[in-house]
Amino acid sequence: PLSSSFPALGTASHRHPAVDNVAVTEMFNITVTPVNDHPPLIRSRAPSMKVVVGERVVLGPDNLQVEDHDTPPEELHYLVISKPNNGYLTLGERPEIVTSFTQYDVNHGRLHFTQQVKQTNLNSY
């Protein structure tokens, strides 16, 4: 945080006729905390992976990592805007498909991708 101070001059009126206006100087300390000053940074080292048919894999920070110096991982939210073509995402051991998760989930190995073969591809000749 950045700190600064500045003097402020104020006047006060009193009912005593000898002291009508009194000048008072006060010192105020101001602390400026930067918030959302920097854009998020993509730090993924391996943004893609090969998955065996039917396999369930963990998507970790090597695959998906964004850093924001102003935001902790539990507050960095991802929203899936287009479902994967051949699989789905889950969190932890829960079987429910998810469409949102956090960087905290990714960092702690909670995000999984399960590859799923589409039925329409099984009987193609």
JSON list of C-alpha atoms in Angstrom, two decimals:
[
{"chain": "A", "resi": 1, "resn": "PRO", "atom": "CA", "xyz": [0.00, 0.00, 0.00]},
{"chain": "A", "resi": 2, "resn": "LEU", "atom": "CA", "xyz": [1.05, 3.56, -0.65]},
{"chain": "A", "resi": 3, "resn": "SER", "atom": "CA", "xyz": [0.90, 6.07, 2.18]},
{"chain": "A", "resi": 4, "resn": "SER", "atom": "CA", "xyz": [0.64, 9.82, 2.09]},
{"chain": "A", "resi": 5, "resn": "SER", "atom": "CA", "xyz": [-0.45, 12.67, 4.30]},
{"chain": "A", "resi": 6, "resn": "PHE", "atom": "CA", "xyz": [-1.58, 16.22, 3.77]},
{"chain": "A", "resi": 7, "resn": "PRO", "atom": "CA", "xyz": [-2.56, 19.18, 5.96]},
{"chain": "A", "resi": 8, "resn": "ALA", "atom": "CA", "xyz": [-6.12, 20.42, 5.93]},
{"chain": "A", "resi": 9, "resn": "LEU", "atom": "CA", "xyz": [-7.13, 23.90, 6.99]},
{"chain": "A", "resi": 10, "resn": "GLY", "atom": "CA", "xyz": [-10.49, 24.44, 8.62]},
{"chain": "A", "resi": 11, "resn": "THR", "atom": "CA", "xyz": [-12.21, 27.31, 10.41]},
{"chain": "A", "resi": 12, "resn": "ALA", "atom": "CA", "xyz": [-14.35, 27.21, 13.49]},
{"chain": "A", "resi": 13, "resn": "SER", "atom": "CA", "xyz": [-16.73, 29.89, 14.79]},
{"chain": "A", "resi": 14, "resn": "HIS", "atom": "CA", "xyz": [-17.19, 30.50, 18.50]},
{"chain": "A", "resi": 15, "resn": "ARG", "atom": "CA", "xyz": [-19.73, 32.62, 20.38]},
{"chain": "A", "resi": 16, "resn": "HIS", "atom": "CA", "xyz": [-17.04, 34.46, 22.28]},
{"chain": "A", "resi": 17, "resn": "PRO", "atom": "CA", "xyz": [-16.66, 37.90, 20.64]},
{"chain": "A", "resi": 18, "resn": "ALA", "atom": "CA", "xyz": [-12.88, 38.04, 21.16]},
{"chain": "A", "resi": 19, "resn": "VAL", "atom": "CA", "xyz": [-12.37, 34.78, 19.21]},
{"chain": "A", "resi": 20, "resn": "ASP", "atom": "CA", "xyz": [-14.73, 34.83, 16.22]},
{"chain": "A", "resi": 21, "resn": "ASN", "atom": "CA", "xyz": [-12.80, 32.67, 13.78]},
{"chain": "A", "resi": 22, "resn": "VAL", "atom": "CA", "xyz": [-10.07, 30.24, 14.73]},
{"chain": "A", "resi": 23, "resn": "ALA", "atom": "CA", "xyz": [-7.95, 28.51, 12.10]},
{"chain": "A", "resi": 24, "resn": "VAL", "atom": "CA", "xyz": [-7.21, 24.87, 12.85]},
{"chain": "A", "resi": 25, "resn": "THR", "atom": "CA", "xyz": [-4.71, 22.73, 10.98]},
{"chain": "A", "resi": 26, "resn": "GLU", "atom": "CA", "xyz": [-5.16, 18.96, 11.04]},
{"chain": "A", "resi": 27, "resn": "MET", "atom": "CA", "xyz": [-2.96, 16.24, 9.53]},
{"chain": "A", "resi": 28, "resn": "PHE", "atom": "CA", "xyz": [-4.74, 13.34, 7.79]},
{"chain": "A", "resi": 29, "resn": "ASN", "atom": "CA", "xyz": [-3.02, 10.10, 6.88]},
{"chain": "A", "resi": 30, "resn": "ILE", "atom": "CA", "xyz": [-4.20, 8.43, 3.68]},
{"chain": "A", "resi": 31, "resn": "THR", "atom": "CA", "xyz": [-3.39, 4.87, 2.68]},
{"chain": "A", "resi": 32, "resn": "VAL", "atom": "CA", "xyz": [-4.02, 3.85, -0.93]},
{"chain": "A", "resi": 33, "resn": "THR", "atom": "CA", "xyz": [-4.45, 0.13, -1.54]},
{"chain": "A", "resi": 34, "resn": "PRO", "atom": "CA", "xyz": [-4.25, -0.86, -5.21]},
{"chain": "A", "resi": 35, "resn": "VAL", "atom": "CA", "xyz": [-7.25, -2.88, -6.36]},
{"chain": "A", "resi": 36, "resn": "ASN", "atom": "CA", "xyz": [-7.61, -4.41, -9.80]},
{"chain": "A", "resi": 37, "resn": "ASP", "atom": "CA", "xyz": [-4.65, -2.43, -11.10]},
{"chain": "A", "resi": 38, "resn": "HIS", "atom": "CA", "xyz": [-3.24, -5.27, -13.17]},
{"chain": "A", "resi": 39, "resn": "PRO", "atom": "CA", "xyz": [-4.96, -7.57, -15.66]},
{"chain": "A", "resi": 40, "resn": "PRO", "atom": "CA", "xyz": [-5.03, -11.30, -14.86]},
{"chain": "A", "resi": 41, "resn": "LEU", "atom": "CA", "xyz": [-2.10, -13.30, -16.23]},
{"chain": "A", "resi": 42, "resn": "ILE", "atom": "CA", "xyz": [-2.40, -16.70, -17.91]},
{"chain": "A", "resi": 43, "resn": "ARG", "atom": "CA", "xyz": [0.31, -18.96, -16.45]},
{"chain": "A", "resi": 44, "resn": "SER", "atom": "CA", "xyz": [-0.75, -22.35, -17.90]},
{"chain": "A", "resi": 45, "resn": "ARG", "atom": "CA", "xyz": [2.32, -24.37, -18.96]},
{"chain": "A", "resi": 46, "resn": "ALA", "atom": "CA", "xyz": [0.45, -27.17, -20.74]},
{"chain": "A", "resi": 47, "resn": "PRO", "atom": "CA", "xyz": [-2.89, -25.71, -21.90]},
{"chain": "A", "resi": 48, "resn": "SER", "atom": "CA", "xyz": [-3.88, -28.94, -23.70]},
{"chain": "A", "resi": 49, "resn": "MET", "atom": "CA", "xyz": [-3.70, -32.67, -23.01]},
{"chain": "A", "resi": 50, "resn": "LYS", "atom": "CA", "xyz": [-4.41, -36.00, -24.67]},
{"chain": "A", "resi": 51, "resn": "VAL", "atom": "CA", "xyz": [-7.06, -38.13, -22.99]},
{"chain": "A", "resi": 52, "resn": "VAL", "atom": "CA", "xyz": [-7.72, -41.83, -23.58]},
{"chain": "A", "resi": 53, "resn": "VAL", "atom": "CA", "xyz": [-11.31, -42.75, -24.53]},
{"chain": "A", "resi": 54, "resn": "GLY", "atom": "CA", "xyz": [-13.39, -43.10, -21.36]},
{"chain": "A", "resi": 55, "resn": "GLU", "atom": "CA", "xyz": [-10.61, -41.79, -19.11]},
{"chain": "A", "resi": 56, "resn": "ARG", "atom": "CA", "xyz": [-11.10, -39.33, -16.24]},
{"chain": "A", "resi": 57, "resn": "VAL", "atom": "CA", "xyz": [-8.21, -36.90, -15.71]},
{"chain": "A", "resi": 58, "resn": "VAL", "atom": "CA", "xyz": [-7.40, -34.08, -13.31]},
{"chain": "A", "resi": 59, "resn": "LEU", "atom": "CA", "xyz": [-7.01, -30.62, -14.83]},
{"chain": "A", "resi": 60, "resn": "GLY", "atom": "CA", "xyz": [-4.38, -28.96, -12.66]},
{"chain": "A", "resi": 61, "resn": "PRO", "atom": "CA", "xyz": [-2.49, -25.67, -12.64]},
{"chain": "A", "resi": 62, "resn": "ASP", "atom": "CA", "xyz": [-0.21, -26.87, -15.46]},
{"chain": "A", "resi": 63, "resn": "ASN", "atom": "CA", "xyz": [-3.31, -27.08, -17.67]},
{"chain": "A", "resi": 64, "resn": "LEU", "atom": "CA", "xyz": [-5.24, -24.09, -16.39]},
{"chain": "A", "resi": 65, "resn": "GLN", "atom": "CA", "xyz": [-3.70, -21.32, -14.30]},
{"chain": "A", "resi": 66, "resn": "VAL", "atom": "CA", "xyz": [-4.62, -17.66, -14.12]},
{"chain": "A", "resi": 67, "resn": "GLU", "atom": "CA", "xyz": [-3.09, -15.26, -11.60]},
{"chain": "A", "resi": 68, "resn": "ASP", "atom": "CA", "xyz": [-4.40, -11.92, -10.48]},
{"chain": "A", "resi": 69, "resn": "HIS", "atom": "CA", "xyz": [-2.33, -10.09, -7.88]},
{"chain": "A", "resi": 70, "resn": "ASP", "atom": "CA", "xyz": [-5.47, -8.40, -6.51]},
{"chain": "A", "resi": 71, "resn": "THR", "atom": "CA", "xyz": [-7.61, -11.55, -6.23]},
{"chain": "A", "resi": 72, "resn": "PRO", "atom": "CA", "xyz": [-7.06, -14.78, -4.26]},
{"chain": "A", "resi": 73, "resn": "PRO", "atom": "CA", "xyz": [-7.52, -18.13, -6.11]},
{"chain": "A", "resi": 74, "resn": "GLU", "atom": "CA", "xyz": [-10.84, -18.87, -4.38]},
{"chain": "A", "resi": 75, "resn": "GLU", "atom": "CA", "xyz": [-12.27, -15.66, -5.89]},
{"chain": "A", "resi": 76, "resn": "LEU", "atom": "CA", "xyz": [-11.01, -16.27, -9.46]},
{"chain": "A", "resi": 77, "resn": "HIS", "atom": "CA", "xyz": [-14.07, -17.81, -11.12]},
{"chain": "A", "resi": 78, "resn": "TYR", "atom": "CA", "xyz": [-14.25, -19.65, -14.43]},
{"chain": "A", "resi": 79, "resn": "LEU", "atom": "CA", "xyz": [-17.50, -20.00, -16.36]},
{"chain": "A", "resi": 80, "resn": "VAL", "atom": "CA", "xyz": [-17.80, -22.68, -19.05]},
{"chain": "A", "resi": 81, "resn": "ILE", "atom": "CA", "xyz": [-19.44, -20.92, -21.99]},
{"chain": "A", "resi": 82, "resn": "SER", "atom": "CA", "xyz": [-19.36, -23.88, -24.37]},
{"chain": "A", "resi": 83, "resn": "LYS", "atom": "CA", "xyz": [-19.66, -27.50, -23.24]},
{"chain": "A", "resi": 84, "resn": "PRO", "atom": "CA", "xyz": [-16.83, -29.85, -24.23]},
{"chain": "A", "resi": 85, "resn": "ASN", "atom": "CA", "xyz": [-17.69, -31.87, -27.36]},
{"chain": "A", "resi": 86, "resn": "ASN", "atom": "CA", "xyz": [-16.59, -35.27, -26.08]},
{"chain": "A", "resi": 87, "resn": "GLY", "atom": "CA", "xyz": [-16.81, -35.17, -22.32]},
{"chain": "A", "resi": 88, "resn": "TYR", "atom": "CA", "xyz": [-17.71, -33.19, -19.25]},
{"chain": "A", "resi": 89, "resn": "LEU", "atom": "CA", "xyz": [-16.23, -31.44, -16.20]},
{"chain": "A", "resi": 90, "resn": "THR", "atom": "CA", "xyz": [-16.82, -32.41, -12.56]},
{"chain": "A", "resi": 91, "resn": "LEU", "atom": "CA", "xyz": [-15.52, -31.24, -9.17]},
{"chain": "A", "resi": 92, "resn": "GLY", "atom": "CA", "xyz": [-14.02, -33.61, -6.64]},
{"chain": "A", "resi": 93, "resn": "GLU", "atom": "CA", "xyz": [-15.74, -36.97, -6.36]},
{"chain": "A", "resi": 94, "resn": "ARG", "atom": "CA", "xyz": [-19.17, -35.61, -7.24]},
{"chain": "A", "resi": 95, "resn": "PRO", "atom": "CA", "xyz": [-20.61, -36.95, -10.51]},
{"chain": "A", "resi": 96, "resn": "GLU", "atom": "CA", "xyz": [-22.59, -33.79, -11.37]},
{"chain": "A", "resi": 97, "resn": "ILE", "atom": "CA", "xyz": [-21.47, -31.84, -14.43]},
{"chain": "A", "resi": 98, "resn": "VAL", "atom": "CA", "xyz": [-20.22, -28.34, -13.54]},
{"chain": "A", "resi": 99, "resn": "THR", "atom": "CA", "xyz": [-20.23, -25.17, -15.59]},
{"chain": "A", "resi": 100, "resn": "SER", "atom": "CA", "xyz": [-18.28, -23.02, -13.12]},
{"chain": "A", "resi": 101, "resn": "PHE", "atom": "CA", "xyz": [-15.30, -23.50, -10.81]},
{"chain": "A", "resi": 102, "resn": "THR", "atom": "CA", "xyz": [-12.48, -21.48, -9.23]},
{"chain": "A", "resi": 103, "resn": "GLN", "atom": "CA", "xyz": [-8.70, -21.36, -9.56]},
{"chain": "A", "resi": 104, "resn": "TYR", "atom": "CA", "xyz": [-8.64, -22.76, -6.02]},
{"chain": "A", "resi": 105, "resn": "ASP", "atom": "CA", "xyz": [-10.47, -25.86, -7.32]},
{"chain": "A", "resi": 106, "resn": "VAL", "atom": "CA", "xyz": [-7.88, -26.24, -10.08]},
{"chain": "A", "resi": 107, "resn": "ASN", "atom": "CA", "xyz": [-4.93, -25.65, -7.74]},
{"chain": "A", "resi": 108, "resn": "HIS", "atom": "CA", "xyz": [-6.16, -28.36, -5.35]},
{"chain": "A", "resi": 109, "resn": "GLY", "atom": "CA", "xyz": [-6.81, -31.04, -7.99]},
{"chain": "A", "resi": 110, "resn": "ARG", "atom": "CA", "xyz": [-10.59, -30.90, -7.70]},
{"chain": "A", "resi": 111, "resn": "LEU", "atom": "CA", "xyz": [-11.41, -30.26, -11.39]},
{"chain": "A", "resi": 112, "resn": "HIS", "atom": "CA", "xyz": [-11.80, -33.39, -13.53]},
{"chain": "A", "resi": 113, "resn": "PHE", "atom": "CA", "xyz": [-12.48, -33.95, -17.20]},
{"chain": "A", "resi": 114, "resn": "THR", "atom": "CA", "xyz": [-14.13, -37.22, -18.17]},
{"chain": "A", "resi": 115, "resn": "GLN", "atom": "CA", "xyz": [-13.82, -38.19, -21.82]},
{"chain": "A", "resi": 116, "resn": "GLN", "atom": "CA", "xyz": [-17.09, -39.55, -23.15]},
{"chain": "A", "resi": 117, "resn": "VAL", "atom": "CA", "xyz": [-17.63, -41.10, -26.57]},
{"chain": "A", "resi": 118, "resn": "LYS", "atom": "CA", "xyz": [-20.67, -39.77, -28.38]},
{"chain": "A", "resi": 119, "resn": "GLN", "atom": "CA", "xyz": [-23.12, -42.53, -29.28]},
{"chain": "A", "resi": 120, "resn": "THR", "atom": "CA", "xyz": [-23.47, -41.17, -32.83]},
{"chain": "A", "resi": 121, "resn": "ASN", "atom": "CA", "xyz": [-19.80, -42.01, -33.50]},
{"chain": "A", "resi": 122, "resn": "LEU", "atom": "CA", "xyz": [-20.00, -45.65, -32.42]},
{"chain": "A", "resi": 123, "resn": "ASN", "atom": "CA", "xyz": [-21.95, -46.98, -35.39]},
{"chain": "A", "resi": 124, "resn": "SER", "atom": "CA", "xyz": [-20.47, -44.91, -38.19]},
{"chain": "A", "resi": 125, "resn": "TYR", "atom": "CA", "xyz": [-19.26, -46.76, -41.31]}
]
